CSV table of C-alpha atoms in Angstrom, one decimal:
chain,number,residue,atom,x,y,z
A,1,MET,CA,-59.7,-59.8,-26.5
A,2,ASN,CA,-58.0,-62.0,-24.0
A,3,GLN,CA,-56.8,-61.1,-20.6
A,4,GLN,CA,-53.2,-60.3,-21.6
A,5,GLU,CA,-54.3,-57.9,-24.4
A,6,LYS,CA,-56.5,-56.1,-22.0
A,7,LEU,CA,-53.7,-55.8,-19.5
A,8,ASP,CA,-51.4,-54.3,-22.1
A,9,ILE,CA,-54.0,-51.7,-23.1
A,10,LEU,CA,-54.4,-50.8,-19.4
A,11,LYS,CA,-50.6,-50.5,-19.0
A,12,ASN,CA,-50.4,-48.3,-22.1
A,13,ILE,CA,-53.0,-46.0,-20.6
A,14,LEU,CA,-51.6,-45.9,-17.0
A,15,LEU,CA,-47.8,-45.9,-17.6
A,16,THR,CA,-47.3,-43.5,-20.6
A,17,ASP,CA,-45.6,-40.8,-18.5
A,18,GLU,CA,-43.2,-43.3,-16.8
A,19,ARG,CA,-42.2,-44.8,-20.0
A,20,GLN,CA,-41.4,-41.4,-21.5
A,21,TYR,CA,-39.4,-40.5,-18.4
A,22,ALA,CA,-37.5,-43.8,-18.5
A,23,GLU,CA,-36.6,-43.1,-22.1
A,24,GLU,CA,-35.3,-39.6,-21.2
A,25,ILE,CA,-33.1,-41.1,-18.4
A,26,SER,CA,-31.8,-43.7,-20.8
A,27,LYS,CA,-30.8,-41.0,-23.3
A,28,LYS,CA,-29.1,-39.0,-20.6
A,29,ILE,CA,-27.1,-42.0,-19.4
A,30,LYS,CA,-26.0,-42.6,-22.9
A,31,ILE,CA,-24.8,-39.0,-23.2
A,32,LEU,CA,-23.0,-39.4,-19.9
A,33,GLU,CA,-21.3,-42.6,-20.9
A,34,GLU,CA,-20.1,-41.0,-24.1
A,35,THR,CA,-18.8,-38.0,-22.2
A,36,ILE,CA,-16.9,-40.2,-19.7
A,37,ASN,CA,-15.5,-42.5,-22.3
A,38,LYS,CA,-14.4,-39.8,-24.7
A,39,GLN,CA,-11.4,-38.0,-23.3
A,40,ASN,CA,-12.0,-34.7,-25.2
A,41,GLN,CA,-15.5,-34.3,-24.0
A,42,LEU,CA,-14.5,-35.2,-20.3
A,43,SER,CA,-11.7,-32.8,-20.4
A,44,GLN,CA,-13.9,-30.0,-21.5
A,45,LYS,CA,-16.1,-30.5,-18.5
A,46,VAL,CA,-13.4,-31.3,-15.8
A,47,ASP,CA,-10.6,-29.0,-16.8
A,48,PRO,CA,-12.3,-25.7,-15.7
A,49,ILE,CA,-13.0,-27.3,-12.3
A,50,ILE,CA,-9.4,-28.5,-11.9
A,51,ASP,CA,-8.0,-25.2,-13.0
A,52,HIS,CA,-10.1,-23.4,-10.4
A,53,LYS,CA,-9.1,-25.7,-7.7
A,54,LEU,CA,-5.4,-25.4,-8.7
A,55,GLU,CA,-5.7,-21.6,-8.6
A,56,GLU,CA,-7.1,-21.7,-5.1
A,57,PHE,CA,-4.4,-24.1,-4.0
A,58,ILE,CA,-1.6,-21.9,-5.4
A,59,LYS,CA,-3.2,-18.9,-3.5
A,60,GLU,CA,-3.4,-20.8,-0.3
A,61,MET,CA,-0.1,-22.6,-0.6
A,62,PRO,CA,2.1,-20.1,1.2
A,63,LYS,CA,-0.3,-20.1,4.2
A,64,THR,CA,-0.9,-23.8,4.4
A,65,LEU,CA,2.4,-25.2,3.3
A,66,GLY,CA,4.7,-22.3,4.1
A,67,PRO,CA,5.4,-23.1,7.7
A,68,THR,CA,5.9,-26.8,7.0
A,69,ILE,CA,8.3,-26.1,4.1
A,70,THR,CA,10.2,-23.5,6.2
A,71,GLU,CA,10.5,-26.0,9.1
A,72,ALA,CA,11.5,-28.8,6.8
A,73,LEU,CA,14.1,-26.6,5.0
A,74,LYS,CA,15.5,-25.4,8.4
A,75,SER,CA,15.9,-28.9,9.8
A,76,GLU,CA,17.3,-30.1,6.4
A,77,ILE,CA,19.9,-27.3,6.4
A,78,GLU,CA,20.8,-27.9,10.0
A,79,ASN,CA,21.2,-31.6,9.5
A,80,SER,CA,23.2,-31.4,6.3
A,81,LYS,CA,25.2,-28.2,6.5
A,82,ASP,CA,28.0,-29.5,4.4
A,83,ALA,CA,25.7,-30.6,1.6
A,84,VAL,CA,24.0,-27.2,1.6
A,85,VAL,CA,27.3,-25.4,1.5
A,86,GLU,CA,28.4,-27.6,-1.4
A,87,ALA,CA,25.2,-26.9,-3.3
A,88,LEU,CA,25.2,-23.2,-2.7
A,89,PHE,CA,29.0,-22.5,-3.0
A,90,PRO,CA,29.2,-22.5,-6.8
A,91,ILE,CA,26.2,-20.1,-7.0
A,92,ILE,CA,27.1,-17.7,-4.2
A,93,GLY,CA,30.8,-18.0,-5.0
A,94,LYS,CA,30.1,-17.0,-8.6
A,95,MET,CA,28.0,-14.0,-7.5
A,96,ILE,CA,30.7,-12.8,-5.1
A,97,LYS,CA,33.4,-13.3,-7.7
A,98,ARG,CA,31.4,-11.3,-10.2
A,99,TYR,CA,30.7,-8.5,-7.7
A,100,VAL,CA,34.4,-8.3,-6.6
A,101,GLN,CA,35.5,-8.3,-10.2
A,102,HIS,CA,33.2,-5.5,-11.0
A,103,GLU,CA,34.3,-3.4,-8.0
A,104,MET,CA,38.0,-4.1,-8.7
A,105,GLN,CA,37.5,-3.0,-12.2
A,106,LEU,CA,36.0,0.3,-11.1
A,107,LEU,CA,38.8,0.8,-8.5
A,108,SER,CA,41.5,-0.1,-11.0
A,109,GLU,CA,40.0,2.4,-13.6
A,110,LYS,CA,40.0,5.1,-10.9
A,111,ILE,CA,43.5,4.3,-9.8
A,112,ASN,CA,44.7,4.3,-13.4
A,113,SER,CA,43.2,7.6,-14.1
A,114,GLN,CA,44.9,9.1,-11.0
A,115,VAL,CA,48.3,7.5,-11.6
A,116,SER,CA,48.3,8.5,-15.3
A,117,ASN,CA,47.9,12.1,-14.2
A,118,THR,CA,51.4,11.8,-12.8
A,119,PHE,CA,52.3,15.5,-12.9
A,120,SER,CA,49.2,16.9,-11.4
A,121,PHE,CA,49.4,18.8,-8.2
A,122,LYS,CA,47.5,16.1,-6.3
A,123,SER,CA,49.8,13.4,-7.6
A,124,LEU,CA,52.9,15.3,-6.6
A,125,LYS,CA,51.4,15.9,-3.2
A,126,ARG,CA,50.7,12.2,-2.9
A,127,LYS,CA,54.3,11.3,-3.8
A,128,PHE,CA,55.6,13.7,-1.2
A,129,LYS,CA,53.2,12.3,1.4
A,130,ALA,CA,54.3,8.7,0.5
A,131,LYS,CA,57.9,9.7,1.0
A,132,LYS,CA,57.2,11.5,4.3
A,133,THR,CA,55.0,8.8,5.9
A,134,GLY,CA,56.6,5.7,4.4
A,135,VAL,CA,53.2,4.5,3.1
A,136,SER,CA,53.4,3.4,-0.6
A,137,GLU,CA,51.9,5.6,-3.2
A,138,GLY,CA,49.6,2.8,-4.3
A,139,GLU,CA,48.2,2.4,-0.8
A,140,LEU,CA,47.6,6.1,-0.6
A,141,VAL,CA,45.6,6.0,-3.9
A,142,ILE,CA,43.5,3.1,-2.5
A,143,GLN,CA,43.0,5.0,0.7
A,144,GLU,CA,41.8,8.0,-1.2
A,145,GLN,CA,39.1,5.8,-2.8
A,146,ILE,CA,37.6,4.6,0.5
A,147,LYS,CA,38.1,7.9,2.3
A,148,PRO,CA,37.1,8.0,6.0
A,149,VAL,CA,34.1,10.2,6.8
A,150,ILE,CA,33.3,11.6,10.3
A,151,GLU,CA,29.7,10.7,10.9
A,152,GLN,CA,29.3,12.0,14.5
A,153,LEU,CA,31.4,13.7,17.0
A,154,MET,CA,30.5,13.8,20.7
A,155,VAL,CA,32.2,15.6,23.6
A,156,ILE,CA,31.4,13.5,26.7
A,157,ASN,CA,31.9,14.1,30.4
A,158,LYS,CA,34.4,11.5,31.5
A,159,GLY,CA,32.8,10.7,34.9
A,160,SER,CA,29.1,10.9,34.4
A,161,GLY,CA,29.0,9.9,30.7
A,162,LEU,CA,26.7,12.7,30.0
A,163,ILE,CA,27.0,14.4,26.6
A,164,ILE,CA,28.4,17.9,26.8
A,165,SER,CA,28.0,18.7,23.1
A,166,GLU,CA,27.8,16.9,19.7
A,167,TYR,CA,28.1,17.4,16.0
A,168,THR,CA,26.4,15.0,13.6
A,169,ARG,CA,25.8,14.7,9.9
A,170,THR,CA,22.7,12.7,10.1
A,171,LYS,CA,20.7,12.6,13.3
A,172,ASN,CA,19.5,9.1,13.8
A,173,ILE,CA,20.7,8.0,17.2
A,174,ASP,CA,20.0,9.1,20.8
A,175,GLU,CA,23.3,10.7,21.7
A,176,ASP,CA,22.5,10.6,25.4
A,177,MET,CA,22.1,6.9,25.3
A,178,VAL,CA,25.2,6.3,23.1
A,179,ALA,CA,27.3,8.6,25.3
A,180,GLY,CA,26.2,6.7,28.4
A,181,MET,CA,26.9,3.3,26.8
A,182,LEU,CA,30.3,4.4,25.4
A,183,THR,CA,31.3,5.6,28.9
A,184,ALA,CA,30.1,2.4,30.5
A,185,ILE,CA,32.0,0.3,28.0
A,186,LYS,CA,35.1,2.5,28.4
A,187,SER,CA,34.9,2.3,32.2
A,188,PHE,CA,34.4,-1.5,32.1
A,189,ALA,CA,37.3,-2.0,29.7
A,190,GLU,CA,39.6,0.2,31.7
A,191,ASP,CA,38.6,-1.4,35.1
A,192,ALA,CA,39.1,-4.8,33.6
A,193,PHE,CA,42.8,-4.1,33.0
A,194,ASP,CA,43.0,-2.6,36.5
A,195,LYS,CA,45.6,0.0,35.3
A,196,LYS,CA,44.4,3.5,35.8
A,197,GLU,CA,46.7,5.1,33.2
A,198,ILE,CA,45.3,2.9,30.4
A,199,GLU,CA,42.4,4.3,28.5
A,200,LEU,CA,40.2,2.8,25.9
A,201,GLN,CA,41.0,4.5,22.6
A,202,TYR,CA,39.1,2.6,19.9
A,203,ILE,CA,36.0,0.6,19.3
A,204,GLU,CA,35.0,-1.1,16.1
A,205,TYR,CA,31.4,-1.7,15.3
A,206,GLU,CA,30.4,-3.3,12.0
A,207,GLY,CA,31.3,-0.7,9.3
A,208,TYR,CA,32.0,2.0,11.8
A,209,HIS,CA,35.0,2.9,13.8
A,210,VAL,CA,34.8,4.9,17.1
A,211,HIS,CA,37.9,6.9,17.9
A,212,LEU,CA,38.1,7.9,21.5
A,213,GLN,CA,40.4,10.7,22.6
A,214,ASN,CA,40.8,11.4,26.3
A,215,PHE,CA,41.3,14.8,27.9
A,216,SER,CA,41.3,15.7,31.6
A,217,SER,CA,37.6,16.0,32.4
A,218,TYR,CA,36.0,14.9,29.1
A,219,TYR,CA,36.7,12.7,26.1
A,220,ILE,CA,35.8,13.1,22.5
A,221,ALA,CA,34.2,10.2,20.6
A,222,VAL,CA,34.3,10.3,16.9
A,223,VAL,CA,32.2,7.9,14.8
A,224,ILE,CA,33.9,7.2,11.5
A,225,SER,CA,32.7,5.3,8.4
A,226,GLY,CA,35.1,4.2,5.6
A,227,SER,CA,38.7,3.4,6.0
A,228,TYR,CA,40.3,4.2,9.4
A,229,ASN,CA,44.0,4.1,8.9
A,230,VAL,CA,47.2,5.2,10.7
A,231,ILE,CA,47.5,8.4,8.7
A,232,PHE,CA,43.9,9.4,9.3
A,233,LYS,CA,44.2,8.5,13.0
A,234,ASP,CA,47.3,10.8,13.3
A,235,GLU,CA,45.6,13.6,11.6
A,236,LEU,CA,42.4,13.2,13.6
A,237,GLU,CA,44.3,13.1,16.8
A,238,ASP,CA,46.2,16.3,15.9
A,239,LYS,CA,43.0,18.0,14.9
A,240,LEU,CA,41.2,17.0,18.1
A,241,LEU,CA,44.1,18.1,20.2
A,242,ASN,CA,44.2,21.4,18.5
A,243,PHE,CA,40.5,21.8,19.0
A,244,ALA,CA,40.8,21.0,22.7
A,245,GLN,CA,43.8,23.3,23.2
A,246,ASN,CA,42.7,26.3,21.1
A,247,VAL,CA,39.0,26.2,20.6
A,248,ILE,CA,37.4,24.8,23.8
A,249,ASN,CA,37.3,27.1,26.8
A,250,LYS,CA,36.4,26.1,30.3
A,251,GLU,CA,33.1,28.0,30.0
A,252,ASP,CA,32.2,26.0,26.8
A,253,LEU,CA,31.9,22.9,28.9
A,254,ASP,CA,29.0,24.4,30.7
A,255,ASP,CA,27.3,25.9,27.7
A,256,THR,CA,26.4,23.1,25.3
A,257,SER,CA,24.9,25.3,22.6
A,258,LYS,CA,28.0,27.5,22.3
A,259,LEU,CA,30.2,24.4,22.1
A,260,SER,CA,28.0,22.8,19.5
A,261,GLU,CA,28.4,25.8,17.3
A,262,LYS,CA,32.1,25.6,17.6
A,263,LEU,CA,32.2,21.9,16.9
A,264,LYS,CA,30.1,22.5,13.8
A,265,LEU,CA,32.3,25.3,12.5
A,266,TYR,CA,35.5,23.3,13.2
A,267,PHE,CA,34.4,20.0,11.8
A,268,GLU,CA,31.8,20.7,9.1
A,269,ASN,CA,34.3,21.4,6.4
A,270,GLU,CA,36.9,19.2,7.9
A,271,ASN,CA,39.6,18.1,5.5
A,272,ILE,CA,41.5,15.5,7.4
B,1,MET,CA,19.4,24.9,27.3
B,2,LYS,CA,19.4,21.1,27.5
B,3,ILE,CA,19.6,19.7,31.0
B,4,SER,CA,20.8,16.1,31.5
B,5,LYS,CA,21.3,14.3,34.8
B,6,LYS,CA,22.8,11.0,35.6
B,7,VAL,CA,20.8,8.8,38.0
B,8,VAL,CA,22.1,5.5,39.3
B,9,LEU,CA,19.8,2.8,40.5
B,10,ILE,CA,21.5,0.6,43.1
B,11,GLY,CA,20.4,-2.2,45.4
B,12,HIS,CA,20.6,-6.0,46.1
B,13,PHE,CA,19.8,-8.7,43.6
B,14,GLY,CA,16.1,-9.1,42.7
B,15,VAL,CA,14.7,-6.1,44.4
B,16,GLY,CA,13.0,-5.0,41.2
B,17,LYS,CA,15.3,-2.2,40.0
B,18,SER,CA,15.0,-3.0,36.3
B,19,SER,CA,11.2,-3.6,36.6
B,20,LEU,CA,10.8,-0.3,38.3
B,21,ILE,CA,12.7,1.5,35.6
B,22,ARG,CA,10.8,-0.2,32.8
B,23,ARG,CA,7.6,1.2,34.2
B,24,PHE,CA,9.0,4.6,33.7
B,25,VAL,CA,11.3,4.9,30.7
B,26,GLU,CA,10.9,5.3,27.0
B,27,ASN,CA,14.3,4.7,25.5
B,28,THR,CA,16.5,1.7,26.2
B,29,PHE,CA,19.0,-0.5,24.5
B,30,SER,CA,18.6,-4.3,24.5
B,31,ASP,CA,19.6,-5.5,28.0
B,32,ASP,CA,21.6,-8.5,26.6
B,33,TYR,CA,24.9,-6.8,27.5
B,34,LYS,CA,23.9,-6.1,31.2
B,35,VAL,CA,25.4,-9.4,32.3
B,36,THR,CA,28.6,-8.6,30.4
B,37,ILE,CA,29.3,-5.1,31.6
B,38,GLY,CA,27.0,-4.9,34.7
B,39,VAL,CA,25.0,-1.9,33.7
B,40,HIS,CA,21.9,-1.1,31.6
B,41,ILE,CA,21.3,2.4,30.4
B,42,PHE,CA,17.9,4.0,30.1
B,43,LYS,CA,16.7,7.5,29.3
B,44,LYS,CA,13.6,9.5,30.2
B,45,LYS,CA,12.7,13.1,29.5
B,46,VAL,CA,10.7,14.6,32.3
B,47,ALA,CA,8.8,17.9,31.9
B,48,ILE,CA,8.8,20.1,34.9
B,49,THR,CA,5.8,22.2,34.2
B,50,GLU,CA,6.3,24.5,37.2
B,51,GLU,CA,9.7,25.6,35.9
B,52,ASP,CA,8.7,25.2,32.2
B,53,LYS,CA,11.7,23.0,31.6
B,54,ASP,CA,12.6,19.6,30.4
B,55,ILE,CA,15.1,17.4,32.0
B,56,SER,CA,16.7,14.3,30.5
B,57,LEU,CA,17.3,11.6,33.1
B,58,VAL,CA,20.0,9.2,31.9
B,59,ILE,CA,19.5,6.2,34.3
B,60,TRP,CA,22.2,3.7,35.0
B,61,ASP,CA,20.6,0.5,36.2
B,62,LEU,CA,23.5,-1.3,37.9
B,63,GLU,CA,23.6,-5.1,38.3
B,64,GLY,CA,22.5,-6.1,41.8
B,65,ASN,CA,25.1,-6.8,44.4
B,66,ASP,CA,24.7,-8.3,47.8
B,67,ASP,CA,27.5,-6.1,49.0
B,68,ILE,CA,27.4,-2.5,47.7
B,69,ARG,CA,31.2,-2.3,47.9
B,70,ASP,CA,31.4,-4.7,45.0
B,71,THR,CA,29.9,-2.2,42.7
B,72,ARG,CA,32.2,-0.8,40.0
B,73,THR,CA,33.1,2.6,41.4
B,74,SER,CA,33.8,4.0,37.9
B,75,TYR,CA,30.0,3.6,37.3
B,76,LEU,CA,29.3,5.9,40.2
B,77,LEU,CA,31.4,8.8,38.9
B,78,GLY,CA,29.6,12.0,38.2
B,79,THR,CA,26.3,10.8,39.5
B,80,HIS,CA,23.7,13.5,40.3
B,81,ALA,CA,21.3,11.2,42.2
B,82,TYR,CA,21.1,7.7,43.5
B,83,ILE,CA,18.0,5.6,43.9
B,84,TYR,CA,18.6,2.9,46.5
B,85,VAL,CA,16.0,0.2,46.0
B,86,PHE,CA,15.1,-2.6,48.5
B,87,ASP,CA,12.5,-5.3,48.5
B,88,VAL,CA,10.0,-4.7,51.3
B,89,SER,CA,9.2,-8.4,51.5
B,90,ARG,CA,12.9,-9.5,51.9
B,91,PRO,CA,14.6,-8.2,55.1
B,92,ALA,CA,18.0,-9.3,53.7
B,93,THR,CA,17.7,-6.5,51.1
B,94,TYR,CA,17.4,-3.7,53.7
B,95,MET,CA,19.4,-5.1,56.7
B,96,THR,CA,22.5,-3.2,55.5
B,97,ILE,CA,20.7,-0.1,54.3
B,98,LYS,CA,22.4,2.3,56.8
B,99,ASP,CA,25.9,1.1,55.9
B,100,ASP,CA,25.1,1.2,52.2
B,101,ILE,CA,23.8,4.8,52.4
B,102,ASP,CA,26.9,5.8,54.4
B,103,TYR,CA,29.1,4.2,51.7
B,104,LEU,CA,27.4,6.2,49.0
B,105,LYS,CA,27.7,9.4,51.0
B,106,GLN,CA,31.4,8.7,51.4
B,107,HIS,CA,31.7,8.7,47.6
B,108,CYS,CA,29.6,11.8,46.9
B,109,ASN,CA,28.5,13.6,49.9
B,110,LYS,CA,26.4,16.1,48.1
B,111,THR,CA,24.6,13.7,45.8
B,112,LEU,CA,20.9,13.3,46.2
B,113,ILE,CA,19.8,9.9,47.5
B,114,LYS,CA,16.3,8.5,47.3
B,115,ILE,CA,15.5,5.4,49.3
B,116,VAL,CA,12.8,3.3,47.8
B,117,GLY,CA,11.0,0.2,49.2
B,118,ASN,CA,9.7,-1.7,46.2
B,119,LYS,CA,7.1,-4.5,45.9
B,120,GLU,CA,4.8,-2.6,48.4
B,121,ASP,CA,1.9,-4.6,46.9
B,122,LEU,CA,3.1,-7.7,48.8
B,123,LEU,CA,2.5,-6.1,52.2
B,124,THR,CA,-0.5,-4.6,53.9
B,125,LYS,CA,-0.7,-0.9,54.8
B,126,GLU,CA,-0.2,-1.8,58.5
B,127,GLN,CA,2.9,-3.9,57.7
B,128,ILE,CA,4.4,-1.0,55.6
B,129,LYS,CA,3.8,1.4,58.6
B,130,GLN,CA,5.6,-1.0,60.9
B,131,LEU,CA,8.4,-1.4,58.4
B,132,ASN,CA,8.8,2.3,58.1
B,133,LYS,CA,9.3,2.5,61.9
B,134,GLU,CA,12.1,-0.1,61.7
B,135,ILE,CA,14.1,1.3,58.8
B,136,GLU,CA,16.6,4.0,59.3
B,137,PRO,CA,17.2,6.3,57.4
B,138,LEU,CA,13.7,7.2,56.4
B,139,VAL,CA,12.3,5.6,53.3
B,140,ASP,CA,11.3,8.2,50.6
B,141,PHE,CA,8.9,6.1,48.5
B,142,TYR,CA,7.1,2.8,48.7
B,143,THR,CA,6.6,1.7,45.1
B,144,SER,CA,5.3,-1.2,43.2
B,145,ALA,CA,6.7,-1.9,39.8
B,146,LYS,CA,3.9,-4.4,39.4
B,147,THR,CA,1.0,-1.9,39.8
B,148,GLY,CA,3.0,1.2,39.0
B,149,ASN,CA,2.1,2.7,42.3
B,150,GLU,CA,4.3,5.8,43.1
B,151,VAL,CA,6.7,5.1,40.3
B,152,ASP,CA,6.0,8.3,38.3
B,153,GLU,CA,5.8,10.3,41.5
B,154,LEU,CA,9.3,9.1,42.5
B,155,PHE,CA,10.9,10.1,39.2
B,156,SER,CA,9.0,13.4,39.0
B,157,LYS,CA,10.1,14.4,42.5
B,158,LEU,CA,13.6,13.4,41.7
B,159,ALA,CA,13.7,15.4,38.5
B,160,MET,CA,12.2,18.4,40.3
B,161,GLU,CA,14.9,18.3,43.0
B,162,LEU,CA,17.6,17.9,40.4
B,163,ILE,CA,16.6,21.0,38.6
């Protein structure tokens, strides 16, 4: 046995484990190569990871990208208003058109049914009213559809702006604060024109109309929703005048609870 | 029976009227319009335990004017009490105090008036004592809107007297 053969035998004895290990590694590398090179196999391994990451990204997107997108949109809209209007106009325009069409159809159906009932008592009454007031019958029918509603009525001390009494359908505002504000606005407007005999009579606020009727020591503020028109204004003025002349006594102005009761009785079933 | 009283806060620019009132009230509108119409309205309900009554103070915080005669007189109508506020650290805000009080009395002789020296935290007790000797008519309260000192006491006393 020569030296080389002896050395081989010794290698065999000493490096058996390493050789087996090397063979295993070689097998694994081969499998990995196959996995990477074959798309199907790679996709099976990688897809779940990507899906998970994507899910996380979608969840986090509003937090991480939200402010940036909002800011970018804001500045984009500011810088190119015309382009935005041009892009949005067809969409919003169509929506508005459809809504108006729908509402007009409803209104037209209601008007038709009212006009077709020509000889009803209500219709005859309307015809008479149209003749008396000079307002066309059609306009009266439309006014009936968007009938004004008295939401709140306040009797307010003219000088101090303190509320004497009030009647409301839904209690959702602080009447003391509103009475004070109305009086301040009224005083400001009246002072601004520097004519003592002129008094503020009307304020419009979004969908609400505030009718102000002045008396000697107090004024009545009526908050109205719906259509506020000349006919309604006349009727309301008459009704308030009648209330002030025939219902309110001097003593009522000192007794808020008594006046509140009177207001409720007078206006709760109001049919102006 | 509901009791409501109108209280008007009056005084020079920057004496701390609005800060004083913010220490005390619960209800207010946004004050954006104060510049436009010159008044800001607040409301505070005060319980008078001794009398077992509640009183609503509707407080009109008028825009500061260097000359009280420039104040819109229609805002003073029907006032139940005035709170005249000056800044203890600025003599210009209390130099005309006597004339100003006389002017208010001319308008409503029977109306309650409280004179209040605000920003008392800017002076020492000795300085306040000295100031009190110099000012005529007598100051009712020395308050601090910053620390809240004597603010509640001022309005409670006022409510009590108004009842």
